[in-house]
mmCIF file of C-alpha atoms in Angstrom:
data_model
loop_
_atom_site.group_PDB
_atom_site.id
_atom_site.type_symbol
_atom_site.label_atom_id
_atom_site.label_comp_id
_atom_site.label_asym_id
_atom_site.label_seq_id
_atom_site.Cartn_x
_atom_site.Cartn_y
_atom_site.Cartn_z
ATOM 1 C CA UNK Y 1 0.000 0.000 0.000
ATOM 2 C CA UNK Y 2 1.458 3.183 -0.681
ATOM 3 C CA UNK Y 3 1.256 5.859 1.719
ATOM 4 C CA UNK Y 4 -0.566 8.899 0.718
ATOM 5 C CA UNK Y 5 0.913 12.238 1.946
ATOM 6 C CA UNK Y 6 -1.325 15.279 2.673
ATOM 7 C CA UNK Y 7 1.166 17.837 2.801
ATOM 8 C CA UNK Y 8 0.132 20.650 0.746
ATOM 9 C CA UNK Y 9 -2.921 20.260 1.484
ATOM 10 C CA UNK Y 10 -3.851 20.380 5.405
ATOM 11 C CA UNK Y 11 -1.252 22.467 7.361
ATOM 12 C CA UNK Y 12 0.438 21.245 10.383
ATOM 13 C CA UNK Y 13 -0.926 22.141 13.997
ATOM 14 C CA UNK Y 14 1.756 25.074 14.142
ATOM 15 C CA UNK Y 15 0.785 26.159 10.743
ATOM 16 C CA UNK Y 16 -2.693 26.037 11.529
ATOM 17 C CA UNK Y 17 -1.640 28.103 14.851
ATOM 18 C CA UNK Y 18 0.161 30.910 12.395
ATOM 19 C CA UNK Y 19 -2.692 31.154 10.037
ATOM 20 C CA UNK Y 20 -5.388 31.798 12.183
ATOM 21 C CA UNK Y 21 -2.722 34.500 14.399
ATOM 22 C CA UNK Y 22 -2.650 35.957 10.797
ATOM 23 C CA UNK Y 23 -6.344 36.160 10.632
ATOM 24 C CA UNK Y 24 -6.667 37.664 13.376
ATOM 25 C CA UNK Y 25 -4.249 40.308 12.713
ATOM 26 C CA UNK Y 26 -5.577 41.286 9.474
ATOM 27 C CA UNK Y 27 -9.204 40.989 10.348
ATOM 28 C CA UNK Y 28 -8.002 43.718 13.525
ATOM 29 C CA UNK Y 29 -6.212 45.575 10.745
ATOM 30 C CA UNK Y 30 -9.238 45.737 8.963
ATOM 31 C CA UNK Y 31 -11.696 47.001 11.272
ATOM 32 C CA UNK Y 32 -9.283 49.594 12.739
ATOM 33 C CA UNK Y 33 -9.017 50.981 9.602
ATOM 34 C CA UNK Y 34 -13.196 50.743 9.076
ATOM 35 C CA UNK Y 35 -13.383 52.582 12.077
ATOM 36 C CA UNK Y 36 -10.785 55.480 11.228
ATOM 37 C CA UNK Y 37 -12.607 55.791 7.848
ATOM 38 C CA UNK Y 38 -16.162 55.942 9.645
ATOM 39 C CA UNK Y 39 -14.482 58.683 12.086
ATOM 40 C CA UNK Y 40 -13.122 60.824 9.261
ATOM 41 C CA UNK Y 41 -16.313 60.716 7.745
ATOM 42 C CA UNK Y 42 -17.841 61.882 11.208
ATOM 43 C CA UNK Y 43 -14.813 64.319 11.448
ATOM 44 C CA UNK Y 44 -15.493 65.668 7.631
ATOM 45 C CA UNK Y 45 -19.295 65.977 7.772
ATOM 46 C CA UNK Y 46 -18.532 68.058 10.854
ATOM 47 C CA UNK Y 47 -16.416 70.454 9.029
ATOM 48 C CA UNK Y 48 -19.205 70.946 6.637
ATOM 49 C CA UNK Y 49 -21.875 71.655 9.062
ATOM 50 C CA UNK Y 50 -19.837 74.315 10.404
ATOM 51 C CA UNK Y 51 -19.588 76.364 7.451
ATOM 52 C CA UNK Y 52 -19.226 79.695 7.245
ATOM 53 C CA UNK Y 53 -17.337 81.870 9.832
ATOM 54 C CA UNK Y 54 -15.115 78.384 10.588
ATOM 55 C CA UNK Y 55 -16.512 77.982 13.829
ATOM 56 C CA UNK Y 56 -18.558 80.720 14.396
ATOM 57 C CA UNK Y 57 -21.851 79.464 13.743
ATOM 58 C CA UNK Y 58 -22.987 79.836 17.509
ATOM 59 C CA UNK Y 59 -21.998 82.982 17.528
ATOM 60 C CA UNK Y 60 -23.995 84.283 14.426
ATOM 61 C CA UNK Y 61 -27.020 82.322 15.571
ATOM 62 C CA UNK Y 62 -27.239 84.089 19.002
ATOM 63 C CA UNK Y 63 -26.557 86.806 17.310
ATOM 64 C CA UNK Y 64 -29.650 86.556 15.323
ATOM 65 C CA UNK Y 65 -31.359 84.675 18.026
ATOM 66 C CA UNK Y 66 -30.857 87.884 20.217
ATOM 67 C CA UNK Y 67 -32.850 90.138 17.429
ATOM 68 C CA UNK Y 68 -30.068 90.674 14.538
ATOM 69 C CA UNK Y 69 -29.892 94.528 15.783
ATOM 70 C CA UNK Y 70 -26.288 95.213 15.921
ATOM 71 C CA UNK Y 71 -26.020 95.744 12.245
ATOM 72 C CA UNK Y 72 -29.617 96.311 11.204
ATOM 73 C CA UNK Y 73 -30.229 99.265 8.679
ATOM 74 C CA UNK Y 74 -34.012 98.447 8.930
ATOM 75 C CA UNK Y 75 -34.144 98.476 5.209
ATOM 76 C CA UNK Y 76 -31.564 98.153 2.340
ATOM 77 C CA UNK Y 77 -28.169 99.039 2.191
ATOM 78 C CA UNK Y 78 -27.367 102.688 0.924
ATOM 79 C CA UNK Y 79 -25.250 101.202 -1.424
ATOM 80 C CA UNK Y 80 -26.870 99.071 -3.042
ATOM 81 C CA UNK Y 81 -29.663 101.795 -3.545
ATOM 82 C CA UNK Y 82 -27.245 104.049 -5.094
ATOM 83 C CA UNK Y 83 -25.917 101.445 -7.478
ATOM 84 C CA UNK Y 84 -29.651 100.487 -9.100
ATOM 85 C CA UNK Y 85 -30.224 104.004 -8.996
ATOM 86 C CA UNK Y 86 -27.161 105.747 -10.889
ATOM 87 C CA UNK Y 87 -25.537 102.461 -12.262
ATOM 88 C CA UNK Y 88 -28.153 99.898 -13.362
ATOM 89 C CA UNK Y 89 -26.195 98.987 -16.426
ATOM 90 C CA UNK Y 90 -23.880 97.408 -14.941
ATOM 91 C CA UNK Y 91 -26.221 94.711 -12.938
ATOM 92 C CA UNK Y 92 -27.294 91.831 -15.203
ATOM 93 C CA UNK Y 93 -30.815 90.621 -15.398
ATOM 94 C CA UNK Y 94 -31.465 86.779 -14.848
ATOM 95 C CA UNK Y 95 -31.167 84.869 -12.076
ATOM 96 C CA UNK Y 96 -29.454 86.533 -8.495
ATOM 97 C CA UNK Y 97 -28.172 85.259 -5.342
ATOM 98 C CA UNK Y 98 -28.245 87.193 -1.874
ATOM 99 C CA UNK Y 99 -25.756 84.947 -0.091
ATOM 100 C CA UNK Y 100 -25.620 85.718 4.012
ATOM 101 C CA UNK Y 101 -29.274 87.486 3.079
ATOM 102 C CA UNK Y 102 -29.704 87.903 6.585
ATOM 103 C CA UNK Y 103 -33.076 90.572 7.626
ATOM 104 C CA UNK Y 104 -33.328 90.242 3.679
ATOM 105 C CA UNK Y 105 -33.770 93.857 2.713
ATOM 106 C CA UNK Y 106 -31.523 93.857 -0.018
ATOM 107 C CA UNK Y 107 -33.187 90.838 -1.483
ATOM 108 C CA UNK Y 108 -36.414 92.260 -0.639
ATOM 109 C CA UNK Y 109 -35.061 95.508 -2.715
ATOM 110 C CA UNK Y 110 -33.764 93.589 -5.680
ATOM 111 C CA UNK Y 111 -37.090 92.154 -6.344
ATOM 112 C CA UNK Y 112 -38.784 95.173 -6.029
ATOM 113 C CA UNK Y 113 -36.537 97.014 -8.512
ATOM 114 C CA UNK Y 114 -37.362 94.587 -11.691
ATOM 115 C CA UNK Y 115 -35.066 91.503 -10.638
ATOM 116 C CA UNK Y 116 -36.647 88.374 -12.307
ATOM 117 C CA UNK Y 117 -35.455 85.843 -9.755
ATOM 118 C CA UNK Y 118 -33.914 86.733 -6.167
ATOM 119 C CA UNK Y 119 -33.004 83.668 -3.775
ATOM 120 C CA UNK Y 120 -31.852 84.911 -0.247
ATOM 121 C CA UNK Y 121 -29.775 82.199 1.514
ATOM 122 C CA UNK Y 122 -28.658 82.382 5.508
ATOM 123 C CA UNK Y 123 -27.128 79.342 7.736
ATOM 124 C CA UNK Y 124 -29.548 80.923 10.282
ATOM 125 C CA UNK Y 125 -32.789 80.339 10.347
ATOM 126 C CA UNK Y 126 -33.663 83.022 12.737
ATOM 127 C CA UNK Y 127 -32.537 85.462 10.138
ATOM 128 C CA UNK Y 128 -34.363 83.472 7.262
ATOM 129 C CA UNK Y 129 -37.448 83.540 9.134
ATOM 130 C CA UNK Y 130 -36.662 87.270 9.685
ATOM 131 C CA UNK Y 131 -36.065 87.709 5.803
ATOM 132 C CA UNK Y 132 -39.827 85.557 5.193
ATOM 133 C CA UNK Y 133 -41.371 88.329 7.184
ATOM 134 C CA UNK Y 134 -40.036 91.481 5.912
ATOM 135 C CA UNK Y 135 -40.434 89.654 2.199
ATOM 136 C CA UNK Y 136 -44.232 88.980 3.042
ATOM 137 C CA UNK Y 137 -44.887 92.531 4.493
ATOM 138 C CA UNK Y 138 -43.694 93.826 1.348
ATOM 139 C CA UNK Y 139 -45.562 91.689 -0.679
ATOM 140 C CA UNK Y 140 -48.777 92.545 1.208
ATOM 141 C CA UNK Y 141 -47.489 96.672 0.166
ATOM 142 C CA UNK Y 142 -50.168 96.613 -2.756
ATOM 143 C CA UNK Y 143 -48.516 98.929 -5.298
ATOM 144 C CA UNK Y 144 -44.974 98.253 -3.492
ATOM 145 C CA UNK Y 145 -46.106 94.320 -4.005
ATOM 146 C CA UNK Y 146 -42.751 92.571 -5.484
ATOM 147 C CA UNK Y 147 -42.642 92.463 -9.295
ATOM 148 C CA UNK Y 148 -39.742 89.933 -9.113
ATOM 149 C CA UNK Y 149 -39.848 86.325 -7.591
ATOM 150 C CA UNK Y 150 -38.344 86.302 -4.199
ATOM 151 C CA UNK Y 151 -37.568 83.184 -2.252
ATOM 152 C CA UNK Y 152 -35.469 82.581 1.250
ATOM 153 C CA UNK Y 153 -33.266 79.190 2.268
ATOM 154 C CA UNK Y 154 -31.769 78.105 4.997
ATOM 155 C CA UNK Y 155 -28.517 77.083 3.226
ATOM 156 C CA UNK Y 156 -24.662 77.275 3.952
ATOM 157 C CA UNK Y 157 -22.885 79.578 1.256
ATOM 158 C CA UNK Y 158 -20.174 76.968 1.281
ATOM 159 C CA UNK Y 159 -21.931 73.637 0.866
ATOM 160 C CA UNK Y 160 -24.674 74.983 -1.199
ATOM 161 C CA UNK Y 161 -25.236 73.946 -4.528
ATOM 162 C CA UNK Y 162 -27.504 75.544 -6.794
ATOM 163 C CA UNK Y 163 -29.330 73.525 -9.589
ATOM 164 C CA UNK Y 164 -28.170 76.531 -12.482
ATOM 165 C CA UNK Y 165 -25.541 79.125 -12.420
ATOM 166 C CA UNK Y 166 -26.522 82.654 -11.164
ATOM 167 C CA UNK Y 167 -26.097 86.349 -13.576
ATOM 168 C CA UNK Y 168 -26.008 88.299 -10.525
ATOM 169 C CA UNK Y 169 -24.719 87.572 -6.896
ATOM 170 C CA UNK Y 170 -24.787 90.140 -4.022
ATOM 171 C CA UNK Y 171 -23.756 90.012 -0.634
ATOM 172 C CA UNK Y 172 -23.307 92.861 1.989
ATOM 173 C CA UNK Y 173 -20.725 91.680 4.755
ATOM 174 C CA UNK Y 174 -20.556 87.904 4.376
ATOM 175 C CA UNK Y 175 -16.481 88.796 2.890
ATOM 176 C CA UNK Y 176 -15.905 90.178 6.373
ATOM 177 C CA UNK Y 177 -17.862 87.406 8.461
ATOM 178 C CA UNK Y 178 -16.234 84.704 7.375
ATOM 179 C CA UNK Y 179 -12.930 83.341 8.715
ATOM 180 C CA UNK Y 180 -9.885 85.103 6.557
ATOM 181 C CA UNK Y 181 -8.894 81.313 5.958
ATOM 182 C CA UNK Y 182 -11.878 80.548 4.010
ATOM 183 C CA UNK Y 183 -11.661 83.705 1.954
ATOM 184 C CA UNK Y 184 -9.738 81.493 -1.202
ATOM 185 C CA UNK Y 185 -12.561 79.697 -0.925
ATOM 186 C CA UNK Y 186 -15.562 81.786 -0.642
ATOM 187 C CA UNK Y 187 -14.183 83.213 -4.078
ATOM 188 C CA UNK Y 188 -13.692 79.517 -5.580
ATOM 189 C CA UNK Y 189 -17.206 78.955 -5.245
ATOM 190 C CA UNK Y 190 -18.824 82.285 -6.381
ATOM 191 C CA UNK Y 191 -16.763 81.580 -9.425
ATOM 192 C CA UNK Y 192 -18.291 78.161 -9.665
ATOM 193 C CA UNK Y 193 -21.774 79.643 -9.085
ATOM 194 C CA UNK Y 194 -21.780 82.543 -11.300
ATOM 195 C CA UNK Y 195 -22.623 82.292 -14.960
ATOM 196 C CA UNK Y 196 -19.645 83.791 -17.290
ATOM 197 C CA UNK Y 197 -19.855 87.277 -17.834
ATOM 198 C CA UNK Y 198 -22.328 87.666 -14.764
ATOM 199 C CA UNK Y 199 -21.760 89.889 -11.979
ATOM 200 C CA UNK Y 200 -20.889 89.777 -8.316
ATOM 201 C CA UNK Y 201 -21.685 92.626 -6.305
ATOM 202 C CA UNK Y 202 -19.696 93.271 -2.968
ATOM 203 C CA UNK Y 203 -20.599 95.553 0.453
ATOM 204 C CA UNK Y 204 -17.799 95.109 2.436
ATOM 205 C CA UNK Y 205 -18.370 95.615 6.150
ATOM 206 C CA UNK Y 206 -16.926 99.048 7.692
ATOM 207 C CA UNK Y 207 -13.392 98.530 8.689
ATOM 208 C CA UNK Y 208 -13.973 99.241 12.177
ATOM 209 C CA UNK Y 209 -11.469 98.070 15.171
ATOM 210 C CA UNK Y 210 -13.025 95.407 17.138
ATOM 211 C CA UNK Y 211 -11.629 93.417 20.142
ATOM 212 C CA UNK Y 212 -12.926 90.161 18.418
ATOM 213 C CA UNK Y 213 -14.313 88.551 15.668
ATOM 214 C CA UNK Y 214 -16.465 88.052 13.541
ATOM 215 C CA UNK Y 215 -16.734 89.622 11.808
ATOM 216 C CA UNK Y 216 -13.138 90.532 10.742
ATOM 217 C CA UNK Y 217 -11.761 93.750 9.181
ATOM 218 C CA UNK Y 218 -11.563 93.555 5.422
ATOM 219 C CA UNK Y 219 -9.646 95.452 3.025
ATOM 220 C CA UNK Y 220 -10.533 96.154 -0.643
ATOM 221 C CA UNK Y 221 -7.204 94.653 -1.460
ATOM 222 C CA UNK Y 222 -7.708 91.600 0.692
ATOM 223 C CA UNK Y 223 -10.904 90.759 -1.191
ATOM 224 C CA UNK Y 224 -8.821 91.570 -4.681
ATOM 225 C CA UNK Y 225 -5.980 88.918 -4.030
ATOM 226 C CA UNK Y 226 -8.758 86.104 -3.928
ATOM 227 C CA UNK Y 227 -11.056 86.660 -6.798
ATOM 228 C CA UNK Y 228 -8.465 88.525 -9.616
ATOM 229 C CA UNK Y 229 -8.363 85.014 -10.488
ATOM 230 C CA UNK Y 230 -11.951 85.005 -11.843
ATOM 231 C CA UNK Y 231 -13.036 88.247 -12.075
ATOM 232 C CA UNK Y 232 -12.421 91.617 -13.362
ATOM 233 C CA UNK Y 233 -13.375 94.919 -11.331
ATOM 234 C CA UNK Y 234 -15.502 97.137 -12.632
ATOM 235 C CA UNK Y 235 -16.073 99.435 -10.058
ATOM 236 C CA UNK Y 236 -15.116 100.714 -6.535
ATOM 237 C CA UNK Y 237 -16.959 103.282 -4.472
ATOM 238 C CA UNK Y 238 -15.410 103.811 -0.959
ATOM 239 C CA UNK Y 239 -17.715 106.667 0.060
ATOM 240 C CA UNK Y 240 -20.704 104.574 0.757
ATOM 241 C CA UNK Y 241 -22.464 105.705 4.107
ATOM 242 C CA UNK Y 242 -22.054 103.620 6.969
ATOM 243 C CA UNK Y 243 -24.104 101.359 9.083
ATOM 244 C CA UNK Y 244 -25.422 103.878 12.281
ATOM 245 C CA UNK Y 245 -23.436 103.884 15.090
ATOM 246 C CA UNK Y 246 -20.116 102.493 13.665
ATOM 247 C CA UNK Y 247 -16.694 103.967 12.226
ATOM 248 C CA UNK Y 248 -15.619 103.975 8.856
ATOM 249 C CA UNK Y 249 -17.669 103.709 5.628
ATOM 250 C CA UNK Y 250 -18.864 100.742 3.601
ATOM 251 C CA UNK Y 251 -16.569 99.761 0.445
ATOM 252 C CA UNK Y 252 -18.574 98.702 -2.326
ATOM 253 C CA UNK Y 253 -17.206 96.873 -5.760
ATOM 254 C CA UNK Y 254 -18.631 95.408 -8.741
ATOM 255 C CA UNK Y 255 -16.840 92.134 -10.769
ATOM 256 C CA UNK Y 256 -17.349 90.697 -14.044
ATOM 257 C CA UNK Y 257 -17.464 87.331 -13.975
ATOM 258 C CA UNK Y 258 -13.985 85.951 -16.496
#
């Protein structure tokens, strides 16, 4: 009879042993590494929900928890005003974005100078439900009734993603309330947002000396570094009137969209 060997094909005890020691250590390997993914993801989505002012969301929504007085103009911004006034050639029509809307007077005032389609967006929703109500009292004005379509979200500037590029965007501080490490890419994603040859529209906040942020001071230069790269200015006026109450004047700009 001849013997019949079954090396090769069952392992020895010891072998066995070192296999399943191997197992063990791989399957361990494995879900450490399923766990430091799952915690990234945790750590990522995180990131995201903080948004804009990098860790200053609590601070904006108790700000606007509080009432949203300490830079209330209790009705659109002077510059703005003057722009559609003296300068309305130089605003597209089309589709426009009000990003950090907050009260939503400006977005209120876009719509009720002709704009076709105004979307005011906030991470607060105390402020959105602010903007609602000053929208709806307007509305309810009769012969002041909006002409344009106005609508309000609860959206963060950075994570939002719009279903079609905008011809106008507007904002009136949201440069200076944002962290000046996000400012690259607060202009990466208005370039993404706006249509070519559309316009952006900027209100920068009154450079003012504060003991701490936000917002931040903001220079016209500042705000020039990060979107040369996709737009052209048109226009500066640094003799806008000021919010009540606070130093320095409001520096407004217009940019073509490259």
């Amino acid at each position: 009879m001849m013997a019949i060997s079954l090396e090769g094909r069952l392992p020895s005890t010891a072998a066995t042993s070192e296999i399943a020691t191997g197992a063990t250590t791989a399957a361990v390997a494995a879900a450490a590494a399923v766990a430091a993914a799952a915690a990234a993801t945790v750590q990522i989505k995180a990131v995201q929900a903080g948004g804009v002012g990098s860790g200053h969301r609590r601070e904006w929504e108790a700000y606007w928890a509080n009432g949203g007085h300490e830079y209330d103009q209790k009705g659109p911004s002077v510059a703005l005003q003057e722009l559609l006034e003296d300068h309305r050639w130089l605003l597209p029509r089309g589709r426009c974005l009000v990003a950090g809307c907050g009260s939503g007077y400006d977005a209120v005032y876009l719509a009720q100078r002709g704009v076709p389609h105004v979307l005011g967006i906030d991470f607060c929703e105390p402020a959105i439900a602010k903007a609602n109500k000053a929208s709806l009292l307007e509305a309810a004005g009769g012969a002041s009734a909006l002409p344009g379509k106005l609508t309000f979200a609860v959206e963060d500037f950075f994570a939002f993603e719009p279903p079609m590029r905008f011809t106008l965007a507007y904002e009136y501080g949201l440069f200076s309330a944002i962290s000046p490490s996000q400012r690259q890419q607060w202009a990466e994603k208005y370039a993404r947002m706006i249509a070519p040859q559309g316009s952006l529209i900027i209100v920068l906040f009154p450079l003012i000396h504060r003991r701490q942020s936000p917002p931040y001071q903001a220079t016209m230069a500042e705000c020039e570094q990060v979107l040369k790269r996709y737009f052209m200015l048109l226009r500066v006026d640094p003799n806008c009137r000021c919010i009540e109450g606070q130093e320095g004047n409001e520096l407004m700009s217009v940019w073509k969209r490259l």
